[in-house]
């Protein structure tokens, strides 16, 4: 691996890390090196200003996405989830795994691991996603059964079986836990719409093996723990 790639996470750009190297701030096995293209391995001792550099290829981030933010890496008009991250995370060039609607809150996984993202989003894997939905109405027993068996949407597509569990109900409003295993455009809103119900609030609380960290406020994030990463990779096997 090239030295500039090994140390890329130390700077905001490849150009900047090459300047750091050419300025003699990087040493390899105790010797100052100014050649950005030098081939190095994990066995080499690479230091930046006297501190050892550990190579990191991938990053995995759990975010509690707030409403009003787009699940994208760039948008010319709206703030994106990437805009919420600090420089040290942006250096890894993460992207959202799937998307949440702009007005939907909750658990969003961000990573730069393309293979992992592809596996988690593959329709064949039927990765579960759990949401809390506040709707303007109450589902009858018959409607719940139809909802769970699969709903024919406005475009003729029939959704896969889902789970619908009441959390709180009153005369004209209700809160449900909704678990689906696919991610069609505005899917949950469209599923409830087929029963004449409008979604007033939607928050994702689980994705694959991950559960939203309750200590994360809207817009906050953290890297996955090693245990969370291990469980996530088991799902992808």
Short mmCIF file of C-alpha atoms in Angstrom, two decimals, residues 49-178:
data_model
loop_
_atom_site.label_atom_id
_atom_site.label_comp_id
_atom_site.label_asym_id
_atom_site.label_seq_id
_atom_site.Cartn_x
_atom_site.Cartn_y
_atom_site.Cartn_z
CA UNK A 49 5.08 13.78 14.65
CA UNK A 50 6.29 11.01 16.93
CA UNK A 51 2.96 9.20 17.31
CA UNK A 52 2.32 5.85 15.69
CA UNK A 53 -0.23 5.79 12.87
CA UNK A 54 -2.66 2.87 12.77
CA UNK A 55 -4.23 2.26 9.37
CA UNK A 56 -8.01 2.41 9.25
CA UNK A 57 -9.84 1.57 6.07
CA UNK A 58 -13.47 1.55 7.16
CA UNK A 59 -15.66 3.53 9.52
CA UNK A 60 -19.13 2.61 10.81
CA UNK A 61 -21.28 5.36 12.32
CA UNK A 62 -24.66 5.28 14.07
CA UNK A 63 -26.58 8.53 13.72
CA UNK A 64 -29.85 9.66 15.23
CA UNK A 65 -30.97 11.49 12.11
CA UNK A 66 -33.03 14.62 12.77
CA UNK A 67 -35.95 15.75 10.63
CA UNK A 68 -35.11 18.32 7.96
CA UNK A 69 -31.84 16.68 6.96
CA UNK A 70 -31.35 14.74 3.72
CA UNK A 71 -29.95 11.19 3.69
CA UNK A 72 -27.33 11.95 1.04
CA UNK A 73 -23.67 12.84 0.71
CA UNK A 74 -24.47 16.11 -1.11
CA UNK A 75 -27.49 18.24 -1.84
CA UNK A 76 -27.40 21.74 -3.41
CA UNK A 77 -30.37 22.99 -1.38
CA UNK A 78 -30.68 20.95 1.83
CA UNK A 79 -28.37 20.10 4.71
CA UNK A 80 -27.23 16.48 4.51
CA UNK A 81 -26.36 13.91 7.17
CA UNK A 82 -22.71 14.23 6.12
CA UNK A 83 -22.81 17.94 6.96
CA UNK A 84 -23.43 16.96 10.59
CA UNK A 85 -20.16 15.02 10.86
CA UNK A 86 -16.81 16.44 12.03
CA UNK A 87 -13.78 16.63 9.73
CA UNK A 88 -12.11 13.56 11.20
CA UNK A 89 -15.10 11.44 10.16
CA UNK A 90 -15.64 13.13 6.80
CA UNK A 91 -12.08 12.16 5.85
CA UNK A 92 -13.25 8.57 5.50
CA UNK A 93 -15.88 9.69 2.96
CA UNK A 94 -18.81 7.85 4.56
CA UNK A 95 -22.25 7.62 2.98
CA UNK A 96 -25.67 6.63 4.33
CA UNK A 97 -26.68 2.99 4.04
CA UNK A 98 -30.10 3.40 2.50
CA UNK A 99 -32.12 6.49 3.26
CA UNK A 100 -34.65 7.99 5.60
CA UNK A 101 -37.16 10.54 4.29
CA UNK A 102 -36.30 14.15 5.06
CA UNK A 103 -39.02 14.34 7.73
CA UNK A 104 -38.19 10.93 9.25
CA UNK A 105 -35.96 10.69 12.30
CA UNK A 106 -33.92 7.94 13.87
CA UNK A 107 -31.30 5.30 13.27
CA UNK A 108 -29.17 5.76 10.18
CA UNK A 109 -25.98 3.80 9.51
CA UNK A 110 -23.17 5.57 7.69
CA UNK A 111 -20.04 3.87 6.39
CA UNK A 112 -17.46 3.90 3.62
CA UNK A 113 -17.64 0.10 3.36
CA UNK A 114 -19.36 -0.37 0.01
CA UNK A 115 -19.51 -4.15 0.23
CA UNK A 116 -21.19 -4.05 3.64
CA UNK A 117 -23.71 -1.48 2.43
CA UNK A 118 -24.51 -3.56 -0.63
CA UNK A 119 -25.16 -6.65 1.49
CA UNK A 120 -27.33 -4.82 4.00
CA UNK A 121 -29.44 -3.28 1.23
CA UNK A 122 -29.78 -6.44 -0.84
CA UNK A 123 -33.49 -7.37 -1.16
CA UNK A 124 -32.51 -11.04 -0.89
CA UNK A 125 -31.36 -10.59 2.72
CA UNK A 126 -34.66 -9.05 3.88
CA UNK A 127 -32.89 -7.02 6.57
CA UNK A 128 -35.46 -5.96 9.23
CA UNK A 129 -36.12 -2.30 9.99
CA UNK A 130 -38.28 -1.22 12.92
CA UNK A 131 -40.04 2.14 13.15
CA UNK A 132 -42.25 4.02 15.58
CA UNK A 133 -45.18 5.50 13.65
CA UNK A 134 -47.68 8.02 15.01
CA UNK A 135 -50.79 8.02 12.80
CA UNK A 136 -54.06 9.93 12.65
CA UNK A 137 -56.41 7.05 13.27
CA UNK A 138 -56.58 3.56 14.70
CA UNK A 139 -56.12 0.39 12.69
CA UNK A 140 -58.90 -2.16 13.06
CA UNK A 141 -58.12 -5.83 13.61
CA UNK A 142 -58.98 -6.56 9.98
CA UNK A 143 -56.79 -3.71 8.72
CA UNK A 144 -53.91 -4.90 10.88
CA UNK A 145 -54.13 -8.38 9.38
CA UNK A 146 -54.15 -6.95 5.86
CA UNK A 147 -51.24 -4.64 6.72
CA UNK A 148 -49.19 -7.55 8.03
CA UNK A 149 -49.91 -9.83 5.09
CA UNK A 150 -48.64 -7.29 2.56
CA UNK A 151 -50.21 -4.13 1.16
CA UNK A 152 -50.79 -3.34 -2.50
CA UNK A 153 -49.43 0.19 -2.94
CA UNK A 154 -50.63 2.92 -5.29
CA UNK A 155 -48.25 1.73 -8.02
CA UNK A 156 -49.51 -1.86 -7.86
CA UNK A 157 -46.54 -3.24 -5.92
CA UNK A 158 -47.41 -5.60 -3.06
CA UNK A 159 -45.16 -5.22 -0.05
CA UNK A 160 -43.61 -8.11 1.80
CA UNK A 161 -45.26 -9.23 5.06
CA UNK A 162 -44.77 -6.75 7.91
CA UNK A 163 -45.36 -6.57 11.66
CA UNK A 164 -47.66 -4.01 13.25
CA UNK A 165 -47.82 -3.75 17.05
CA UNK A 166 -49.86 -1.09 18.88
CA UNK A 167 -47.92 0.94 21.44
CA UNK A 168 -50.60 3.45 22.38
CA UNK A 169 -54.07 4.11 21.01
CA UNK A 170 -56.80 6.66 21.68
CA UNK A 171 -59.99 7.65 19.90
CA UNK A 172 -58.51 9.27 16.79
CA UNK A 173 -54.74 8.70 16.96
CA UNK A 174 -52.39 5.79 17.59
CA UNK A 175 -48.72 4.90 17.90
CA UNK A 176 -47.45 1.66 16.36
CA UNK A 177 -44.26 -0.31 16.07
CA UNK A 178 -43.84 -1.17 12.40
#
